Coordinates of C-alpha atoms and ligand atoms in Angstrom, one line a residue:
M1326 CA 18.6 -24.7 -23.0
F1327 CA 16.7 -26.7 -20.4
A1328 CA 17.3 -30.1 -19.0
G1329 CA 14.6 -32.0 -17.4
A1330 CA 14.4 -35.3 -15.6
V1331 CA 11.9 -37.6 -14.2
L1332 CA 12.4 -38.8 -10.7
R1333 CA 11.7 -42.5 -10.5
S1334 CA 8.4 -43.1 -8.7
V1335 CA 9.0 -42.2 -5.2
S1336 CA 9.8 -45.5 -3.5
R1337 CA 8.7 -46.1 0.0
S1338 CA 10.5 -48.8 1.7
A1339 CA 8.6 -49.9 4.8
T1340 CA 10.5 -50.9 7.8
A1341 CA 9.5 -52.8 10.8
G1342 CA 6.6 -51.0 12.4
G1343 CA 5.6 -49.7 9.0
T1344 CA 7.3 -46.4 9.3
P1345 CA 8.6 -45.7 5.9
R1346 CA 12.4 -45.4 5.9
A1347 CA 13.5 -42.2 4.2
A1348 CA 15.0 -43.9 1.3
T1349 CA 17.8 -42.0 -0.4
R1350 CA 16.1 -39.9 -2.9
P1351 CA 17.9 -39.0 -6.1
I1352 CA 18.2 -35.3 -6.9
L1353 CA 16.4 -34.3 -10.1
R1354 CA 19.0 -33.1 -12.5
G1355 CA 19.5 -29.4 -11.9
L1356 CA 17.5 -27.3 -14.3
S1357 CA 19.6 -24.7 -15.9
T1358 CA 17.6 -21.8 -17.0
A1359 CA 19.1 -19.2 -19.2
A1360 CA 19.4 -16.0 -17.3
Q1361 CA 16.0 -14.5 -17.6
P1362 CA 15.6 -11.0 -19.0
G1363 CA 16.0 -8.6 -16.1
Q1364 CA 17.8 -11.1 -14.0
P1365 CA 19.6 -8.8 -11.5
D1366 CA 23.1 -10.1 -12.3
G1367 CA 22.3 -11.8 -15.6
S1368 CA 23.8 -15.0 -14.3
R1369 CA 22.5 -18.6 -15.0
Y1370 CA 20.0 -19.8 -12.5
D1371 CA 20.1 -23.5 -11.7
V1372 CA 17.4 -25.2 -9.6
D1373 CA 17.7 -28.6 -8.1
V1374 CA 14.7 -30.5 -6.9
Q1375 CA 14.9 -33.4 -4.4
V1376 CA 11.8 -35.2 -3.1
L1377 CA 12.1 -35.7 0.6
P1378 CA 9.6 -37.6 2.8
D1379 CA 7.9 -34.4 3.9
G1380 CA 8.4 -32.0 1.0
L1381 CA 10.3 -31.0 -2.1
Q1382 CA 13.8 -29.7 -1.2
I1383 CA 14.5 -26.9 -3.7
K1384 CA 18.0 -25.5 -4.2
G1385 CA 18.5 -22.4 -6.2
I1386 CA 22.0 -21.6 -7.4
R1387 CA 22.8 -18.2 -8.9
G1388 CA 26.6 -17.5 -9.2
N1389 CA 28.0 -18.1 -5.7
S1390 CA 24.7 -17.7 -4.1
V1391 CA 22.8 -20.9 -3.1
K1392 CA 19.4 -20.7 -1.5
R1393 CA 17.4 -23.6 -0.2
E1394 CA 13.8 -24.1 0.7
K1395 CA 11.7 -27.1 1.6
L1396 CA 8.2 -26.9 0.1
P1397 CA 6.0 -29.2 2.2
H1398 CA 3.9 -31.6 0.2
F1399 CA 0.6 -30.4 1.8
W1400 CA 1.6 -26.8 1.1
L1401 CA 2.3 -27.6 -2.5
R1402 CA -1.0 -29.5 -3.0
D1403 CA -2.9 -26.6 -1.4
N1404 CA -1.2 -24.3 -3.9
C1405 CA -2.2 -26.2 -6.9
R1406 CA -3.5 -23.7 -9.5
C1407 CA -4.9 -26.1 -12.0
Q1408 CA -8.2 -25.4 -13.6
K1409 CA -10.0 -27.7 -11.2
C1410 CA -8.3 -26.2 -8.1
V1411 CA -8.7 -22.6 -8.9
H1412 CA -11.9 -21.0 -10.3
Q1413 CA -10.6 -19.6 -13.6
Q1414 CA -12.9 -16.6 -13.7
T1415 CA -12.6 -15.6 -10.1
L1416 CA -9.1 -16.9 -9.3
Q1417 CA -10.5 -18.2 -6.0
R1418 CA -9.5 -21.6 -4.5
N1419 CA -12.1 -24.1 -5.6
F1420 CA -11.6 -27.0 -3.3
N1421 CA -11.6 -27.8 0.4
T1422 CA -8.0 -27.6 1.6
F1423 CA -8.9 -29.7 4.7
A1424 CA -10.3 -32.5 2.7
I1425 CA -6.8 -33.2 1.4
S1426 CA -5.0 -35.9 3.4
E1427 CA -2.5 -34.3 5.8
D1428 CA 0.2 -36.8 4.8
I1429 CA -0.3 -36.5 1.1
K1430 CA 2.8 -37.4 -0.9
P1431 CA 3.8 -37.3 -4.6
D1432 CA 3.7 -40.5 -6.6
Q1433 CA 5.8 -38.9 -9.3
V1434 CA 7.8 -35.7 -9.6
K1435 CA 9.0 -34.5 -13.0
T1436 CA 10.9 -31.4 -14.0
E1437 CA 9.9 -29.8 -17.3
P1438 CA 11.2 -26.8 -19.3
D1439 CA 8.6 -24.5 -17.5
G1440 CA 8.4 -26.0 -14.1
V1441 CA 7.8 -29.1 -11.9
R1442 CA 4.9 -31.5 -12.5
V1443 CA 3.7 -33.6 -9.5
K1444 CA 1.3 -36.5 -9.6
W1445 CA -0.1 -37.0 -6.1
D1446 CA -0.8 -40.3 -4.4
G1447 CA -4.4 -41.0 -3.4
D1448 CA -6.5 -39.5 -6.1
G1449 CA -3.7 -39.2 -8.7
H1450 CA -4.4 -35.5 -8.9
E1451 CA -1.8 -33.8 -11.1
S1452 CA -0.3 -30.3 -10.3
F1453 CA 2.1 -28.1 -12.2
Y1454 CA 4.3 -25.5 -10.5
P1455 CA 6.0 -23.0 -12.9
W1456 CA 9.6 -22.2 -12.1
K1457 CA 8.6 -18.6 -11.4
F1458 CA 6.4 -19.9 -8.6
I1459 CA 9.1 -22.1 -7.2
K1460 CA 11.9 -19.5 -7.4
H1461 CA 9.6 -17.0 -5.6
Y1462 CA 10.0 -19.1 -2.5
L1463 CA 13.8 -19.4 -2.7
R1464 CA 14.1 -16.0 -1.1
H1465 CA 16.7 -15.2 -3.8
D1466 CA 15.4 -11.8 -4.4
H1467 CA 12.3 -10.9 -2.6
R1468 CA 12.3 -7.4 -4.1
S1469 CA 8.8 -7.4 -5.3
P1470 CA 7.7 -5.2 -8.2
E1471 CA 5.8 -3.4 -5.5
D1472 CA 8.8 -2.3 -3.6
V1473 CA 8.5 1.4 -4.1
E1474 CA 11.3 3.9 -4.4
F1475 CA 9.9 6.7 -2.2
H1476 CA 10.9 10.2 -3.2
Y1477 CA 10.9 12.1 0.1
W1478 CA 10.4 15.9 0.0
G1479 CA 10.0 19.1 1.9
S1480 CA 9.5 22.7 0.7
D1481 CA 11.8 22.0 -2.2
I1482 CA 9.1 20.0 -4.0
A1483 CA 7.6 23.3 -5.0
V1484 CA 10.2 23.6 -7.7
N1485 CA 9.0 20.5 -9.5
R1486 CA 5.7 19.2 -8.1
P1487 CA 4.4 15.8 -9.4
A1488 CA 1.6 16.4 -11.9
V1489 CA -0.3 15.0 -14.8
S1490 CA -2.7 16.7 -17.2
Y1491 CA -6.4 16.2 -17.0
N1492 CA -6.5 15.5 -20.8
D1493 CA -3.7 12.8 -20.5
L1494 CA -5.5 11.3 -17.5
M1495 CA -8.9 11.2 -19.0
A1496 CA -7.9 10.2 -22.6
P1497 CA -10.2 7.3 -23.5
E1498 CA -8.6 3.8 -24.1
N1499 CA -5.3 5.1 -22.7
E1500 CA -4.2 3.8 -19.3
S1501 CA -0.8 5.6 -19.4
G1502 CA -2.2 8.6 -17.6
I1503 CA -3.8 6.7 -14.8
A1504 CA -0.6 4.5 -14.5
R1505 CA 1.5 7.6 -14.2
L1506 CA -0.9 9.3 -11.8
T1507 CA -1.0 6.3 -9.4
N1508 CA 2.7 5.8 -9.6
L1509 CA 3.4 9.4 -8.7
I1510 CA 1.2 9.1 -5.7
R1511 CA 3.0 5.9 -4.7
E1512 CA 6.4 7.5 -5.1
Y1513 CA 5.8 11.1 -3.9
G1514 CA 2.6 10.7 -1.8
F1515 CA 0.7 13.2 -3.9
V1516 CA 0.0 14.5 -7.4
F1517 CA -1.7 17.4 -9.1
V1518 CA -4.1 16.9 -12.0
D1519 CA -3.8 20.2 -13.9
G1520 CA -6.3 21.5 -16.3
T1521 CA -9.3 20.0 -14.7
P1522 CA -12.5 21.8 -15.6
F1523 CA -13.9 23.6 -12.6
G1524 CA -17.1 25.2 -13.6
T1525 CA -18.8 22.3 -11.8
P1526 CA -17.4 19.6 -9.5
D1527 CA -18.3 16.9 -12.2
A1528 CA -14.9 16.7 -13.8
T1529 CA -13.2 16.4 -10.4
K1530 CA -15.5 13.5 -9.5
R1531 CA -14.6 11.8 -12.9
V1532 CA -10.9 12.2 -12.1
L1533 CA -11.3 10.5 -8.8
E1534 CA -13.5 7.8 -10.2
K1535 CA -10.8 7.1 -12.8
I1536 CA -8.7 5.8 -9.8
A1537 CA -11.4 3.9 -8.0
F1538 CA -14.9 4.2 -6.5
I1539 CA -15.4 7.0 -3.9
R1540 CA -15.5 6.0 -0.2
E1541 CA -18.6 6.9 1.6
T1542 CA -18.3 8.3 5.2
H1543 CA -20.5 10.2 7.6
Y1544 CA -19.5 13.2 5.5
G1545 CA -21.1 11.6 2.5
G1546 CA -19.2 10.5 -0.6
F1547 CA -18.0 13.1 -3.0
Y1548 CA -17.7 16.2 -0.9
D1549 CA -18.3 19.8 -2.0
F1550 CA -18.1 22.2 1.0
I1551 CA -17.8 25.8 2.1
P1552 CA -17.1 27.1 5.6
D1553 CA -20.7 26.9 6.9
L1554 CA -20.3 24.1 9.5
A1555 CA -22.7 22.0 7.5
M1556 CA -20.9 19.2 9.3
A1557 CA -19.6 19.6 12.9
D1558 CA -15.9 19.6 12.0
T1559 CA -13.4 22.4 11.8
A1560 CA -12.8 21.6 8.1
Y1561 CA -16.2 23.3 7.6
T1562 CA -15.0 26.5 9.1
N1563 CA -12.4 29.1 8.0
I1564 CA -9.9 28.6 10.8
A1565 CA -6.3 27.5 10.2
L1566 CA -5.7 23.8 10.3
P1567 CA -2.3 22.4 11.2
A1568 CA -0.8 19.5 9.3
H1569 CA -2.8 16.4 9.9
T1570 CA -4.0 13.2 8.3
D1571 CA -7.8 12.7 8.0
T1572 CA -10.0 9.9 9.4
T1573 CA -7.6 9.0 12.2
Y1574 CA -10.7 7.7 14.0
F1575 CA -11.3 4.9 11.4
S1576 CA -9.7 1.5 11.9
D1577 CA -8.8 1.8 8.2
P1578 CA -8.1 5.5 7.5
A1579 CA -8.9 6.8 4.1
G1580 CA -6.1 5.8 1.6
L1581 CA -6.4 8.8 -0.6
Q1582 CA -7.9 12.3 -0.1
A1583 CA -8.4 14.9 -2.8
F1584 CA -9.1 18.7 -2.8
H1585 CA -10.1 20.9 -5.7
M1586 CA -10.6 24.6 -4.8
L1587 CA -13.4 25.5 -7.2
S1588 CA -13.7 29.2 -6.1
H1589 CA -12.9 31.7 -3.4
E1590 CA -15.0 34.8 -3.1
A1591 CA -14.2 37.8 -0.9
P1592 CA -16.6 38.5 2.0
P1593 CA -19.6 40.7 1.1
G1594 CA -18.7 44.3 0.8
Q1595 CA -15.0 43.6 0.5
S1596 CA -13.9 43.9 -3.1
A1597 CA -11.8 41.0 -4.4
S1598 CA -8.3 42.2 -4.2
A1599 CA -6.8 43.7 -7.3
S1600 CA -3.9 41.4 -6.9
A1601 CA -3.4 38.7 -9.4
S1602 CA -4.6 36.0 -7.0
P1603 CA -7.2 37.3 -4.6
D1604 CA -6.8 34.0 -2.8
E1605 CA -3.4 35.2 -1.5
E1606 CA -5.2 38.1 0.1
L1607 CA -8.0 36.0 1.5
G1608 CA -5.9 33.2 2.9
G1609 CA -6.8 29.6 2.6
K1610 CA -3.4 28.4 1.4
S1611 CA -2.9 24.7 1.5
L1612 CA -0.1 22.9 3.4
L1613 CA 1.4 19.5 2.6
V1614 CA 3.9 17.7 4.7
D1615 CA 5.6 14.4 3.8
G1616 CA 5.0 12.4 6.9
F1617 CA 7.5 9.8 5.9
H1618 CA 10.2 12.4 5.4
A1619 CA 9.3 14.0 8.8
A1620 CA 9.5 10.6 10.4
N1621 CA 12.9 10.0 8.9
I1622 CA 14.1 13.2 10.4
L1623 CA 12.7 12.3 13.8
L1624 CA 14.3 8.9 13.7
E1625 CA 17.6 10.5 12.9
E1626 CA 17.4 13.2 15.5
D1627 CA 15.6 11.5 18.3
P1628 CA 15.2 7.7 17.9
A1629 CA 13.7 7.5 21.4
A1630 CA 10.9 9.9 20.4
Y1631 CA 10.3 7.9 17.2
A1632 CA 10.1 4.7 19.3
I1633 CA 7.6 6.3 21.7
L1634 CA 5.4 7.6 18.8
S1635 CA 5.5 4.2 17.2
R1636 CA 4.7 2.3 20.4
V1637 CA 2.2 4.2 22.4
R1638 CA -1.3 3.4 21.2
L1639 CA -3.8 6.3 21.4
P1640 CA -7.6 6.8 21.2
W1641 CA -8.9 8.8 18.2
H1642 CA -12.5 10.0 17.7
A1643 CA -15.0 11.9 15.6
S1644 CA -17.9 12.9 17.9
G1645 CA -19.1 16.3 16.8
N1646 CA -22.0 15.2 14.7
E1647 CA -25.3 14.3 16.4
G1648 CA -25.7 10.6 16.8
I1649 CA -22.2 9.9 15.4
T1650 CA -19.3 8.8 17.6
I1651 CA -16.7 7.1 15.6
S1652 CA -13.5 5.4 17.0
P1653 CA -11.2 2.7 15.6
D1654 CA -11.4 -1.0 16.5
K1655 CA -8.4 -0.5 18.8
R1656 CA -6.0 2.2 19.8
Y1657 CA -3.3 3.1 17.3
P1658 CA 0.1 4.9 17.5
V1659 CA 1.0 8.0 15.5
L1660 CA 3.7 6.1 13.6
E1661 CA 2.5 2.6 12.6
L1662 CA 5.4 0.3 11.7
D1663 CA 5.0 -2.8 9.5
G1664 CA 5.2 -5.7 11.8
A1665 CA 7.2 -7.8 9.3
T1666 CA 9.7 -5.2 8.1
G1667 CA 9.7 -2.6 10.9
K1668 CA 9.3 0.0 8.2
L1669 CA 7.0 2.9 8.7
A1670 CA 3.7 2.0 7.0
R1671 CA 1.2 4.7 8.1
V1672 CA 1.2 8.1 9.8
R1673 CA -1.9 8.8 11.9
W1674 CA -1.8 12.4 13.1
N1675 CA -4.5 14.8 13.9
N1676 CA -3.9 16.4 17.3
D1677 CA -7.5 17.8 17.3
D1678 CA -9.1 14.4 16.9
R1679 CA -6.7 12.6 19.3
G1680 CA -8.1 11.3 22.5
V1681 CA -6.5 11.4 26.0
V1682 CA -2.9 10.2 26.1
P1683 CA -3.0 7.0 28.2
F1684 CA -0.8 6.0 31.2
T1685 CA 1.1 2.9 30.1
D1686 CA 3.5 0.7 31.9
D1687 CA 6.6 1.9 30.1
V1688 CA 5.8 5.3 28.7
S1689 CA 4.3 8.1 30.8
P1690 CA 2.1 10.8 29.2
T1691 CA 4.9 13.3 29.9
Q1692 CA 7.3 11.3 27.8
W1693 CA 4.7 11.0 25.1
Y1694 CA 4.1 14.7 25.0
A1695 CA 7.9 15.4 24.8
A1696 CA 8.1 13.0 21.8
A1697 CA 5.0 14.5 20.2
R1698 CA 6.4 18.0 20.7
K1699 CA 9.5 17.1 18.8
W1700 CA 7.4 15.6 16.1
D1701 CA 5.1 18.7 15.9
G1702 CA 8.2 20.9 15.8
I1703 CA 9.6 18.9 12.7
L1704 CA 6.2 19.2 11.0
R1705 CA 6.4 23.0 11.3
R1706 CA 9.9 23.5 10.0
P1707 CA 9.9 25.8 6.9
D1708 CA 12.0 23.4 4.9
V1709 CA 9.6 20.5 5.8
E1710 CA 6.4 22.4 5.0
Y1711 CA 5.2 22.8 1.4
W1712 CA 2.7 25.6 1.2
V1713 CA 0.8 25.9 -2.1
Q1714 CA -2.1 28.2 -3.1
L1715 CA -4.6 25.8 -4.8
K1716 CA -6.2 27.3 -7.9
P1717 CA -9.3 26.3 -9.8
G1718 CA -8.3 23.6 -12.3
Q1719 CA -5.7 22.0 -10.0
V1720 CA -6.9 18.8 -8.3
L1721 CA -4.7 17.8 -5.5
I1722 CA -4.7 14.0 -4.7
F1723 CA -2.6 12.6 -1.8
D1724 CA -1.8 9.5 0.1
N1725 CA -3.5 10.1 3.5
W1726 CA -1.4 7.3 5.1
R1727 CA 1.8 9.3 4.4
V1728 CA 1.1 13.0 3.6
M1729 CA -0.4 15.4 6.0
H1730 CA -2.4 18.4 4.9
G1731 CA -3.6 21.6 6.5
R1732 CA -4.4 25.2 5.5
S1733 CA -4.0 28.8 6.6
A1734 CA -7.1 30.7 8.0
F1735 CA -9.1 32.5 5.4
E1736 CA -11.9 34.9 4.8
G1737 CA -14.8 34.7 2.4
R1738 CA -16.5 31.9 0.7
R1739 CA -14.0 29.2 -0.3
R1740 CA -15.5 26.2 -2.1
M1741 CA -13.6 22.9 -2.0
C1742 CA -14.6 19.6 -3.4
G1743 CA -13.0 16.2 -3.4
A1744 CA -13.3 12.7 -2.0
Y1745 CA -11.7 9.8 -0.1
I1746 CA -10.7 6.6 -1.8
N1747 CA -9.9 3.4 0.1
R1748 CA -6.2 2.4 0.4
D1749 CA -6.7 -1.1 -1.0
D1750 CA -8.7 0.1 -4.0
F1751 CA -6.0 2.7 -4.8
I1752 CA -3.2 0.1 -4.5
S1753 CA -5.2 -2.3 -6.7
R1754 CA -5.5 0.4 -9.4
W1755 CA -1.8 1.2 -9.1
R1756 CA -0.9 -2.4 -9.4
N1757 CA -3.1 -3.1 -12.4
T1758 CA -1.9 -0.1 -14.4
N1759 CA 1.8 -0.5 -13.6
F1760 CA 2.6 -4.2 -13.5
P1761 CA 1.8 -7.3 -15.5
R1762 CA -1.1 -9.2 -14.0
E1763 CA 1.1 -12.3 -13.6
A1764 CA 3.6 -10.4 -11.4
I1765 CA 0.7 -9.0 -9.4
L1766 CA -0.9 -12.3 -8.8
S1767 CA 2.4 -13.8 -7.6
Q1768 CA 2.5 -11.0 -5.1
V1769 CA -1.0 -10.8 -3.8
V1770 CA -1.6 -14.6 -3.7
G1771 CA 1.6 -15.0 -1.7
Ligands
M3L718 C1 -15.0 15.5 4.3 N1 -14.1 16.7 4.4 C2 -12.8 16.3 3.8 C3 -14.7 17.8 3.8 C4 -13.9 17.0 5.8 C5 -13.6 15.9 6.7 C6 -13.2 16.4 8.1 C7 -12.0 15.6 8.3 C8 -11.7 15.5 9.8 N2 -11.3 16.8 10.4 C9 -10.5 14.5 9.8 O1 -9.4 14.9 10.1 O2 -10.8 13.3 9.5
AKG719 O1 -9.9 23.3 3.6 C1 -8.8 22.8 3.4 O2 -8.0 23.2 2.6 C2 -8.5 21.5 4.1 C3 -9.6 21.0 4.9 C4 -9.2 19.8 5.7 O3 -8.1 19.7 6.3 C5 -10.0 18.6 5.7 O4 -11.1 18.6 5.1 O5 -9.5 17.6 6.3

C-alpha cells in the first residue's frame, strides 16, 4: 500500500534584504513501501521527503535503521532522466548541465506510488525520480549487484576447475553459456572452455569473440604462435616463464587473456613419446596463480611488504621489437588498490618487463626487493601454484588483472593461439548477461 502526498507549493517568504527565509517546510507524508522482493531483511521501507531551501532531505527508515541524505536541487535537475533530458536511444545526457540556473528550485514536489515528481521553477520543467533511484543514495545498502564473491584458490583448484562446454557456450539464441562463463571468470579469475574444436584456430576465435571484440596490440589481434621469436618476446621462445601478468607496460593492461594449445610436436628425429600425453615428456606445462589469493597471504604474513608493493610505483616496458617502445602513462605499483575502498583491484607483475626500481623518499630499493622477494616466494609455493597441462580442445581464459600465468620450458613445436580482451568490454559483457539492464544502469550511471 502506498501513501502519497503533495507538498504545497514551496513558499518563499522574502525577508528584508530579499534573502528568502527558510520557511518551515512540511515533511511529505512518509511513503511506506511494502518490503520489496529480495529486501535484505524483508522489513518495511519508509521514505520521508522534505523540501529544504537547497535540496530534498530524504530519510529512509528500515527497521531501526534510519539513513538521511540531502539531494541538492541542482544535482536532482542534472539527473533528470526524462525523454527530453536523456537521449532515449543512446542513454546520453541530452542537455547542457551548465545552462541550468545554479540556484534552481522546485515549484512543486509530489510523492507518487513509484517515486517523487518535481516541477522546477523557471522553465517549469518536470522531472520524475523513481524510489529505486532515490533509495540508491540513502546508502542503506550499497552492495551493488556487481559486488563479486571471489573464490580464491591455489593448487586445490585442480580438483574442480571452473569450466563450461563449447557447445553450451556457442548454442545459438542462448546466453546462459556466456553468462556462466563470464561469471566464472569474475568469481574464479579463470575458466576453461572444454570441447573446443582445435583443427584450426577458428573455433577459439569464435569463443573469444562471444565475450567481446579482440584487442589489437603490437603483437596483432588474435595470436597464433610457436617458439620462433616471430616477435621479440620470450613468449615466442621455449624457455620457462615464471608467473606473470601480461601487458604490464600498458596504462590499461589487457583485461582477459586466452590460450589454446593447438598442438605440440616433438623435435625432429625425436619420436613422440609413447606416453599417453607426449606433452608431459616435452614440457610446456601451464602455470596459473591466483594473484588475489597470493596478495591475501602476503597481507596476512607481511603487511609491511604488502604496503610497499602497493605504494612503490615502478616503470614497466616492452622494448624488444624494432621501433616499438611501450610504457604506461605513469609508473604503477605491483599491487594496485582501489582508491575508494582500499581493496586490491589489479595485480601488475612481470619481473622480466619491470624497469629499474626507483629510489623514493620513504622506501629504498633494498626494502622494495625484500618485499618483492617475499611476494615471489609466495607465488612459487606448491600450494599456491596450479600447474595444468593444456590439451587441444581446452581453451583457457583468465582475468589478467588478477591471475598470473607462466609455463615450464619445453622442446619441440608447441602451437598456441588466443587473444587479449579489454577489461571494460569483458565487464560490460558480464554485466549484460548476468544482471537486469535497469540494475546495471543504476550502477554505471552512478
Ligand atoms: C601475444 N602473446 C600472448 C603471444 C605474447 C605476448 C607477450 C607478452 C609479454 N611477455 C607480456 O608479458 O606482456
Ligand atoms: O606459452 C605459454 O604457455 C605462455 C606464454 C606467455 O606467458 C605469454 O604469452 O604471455
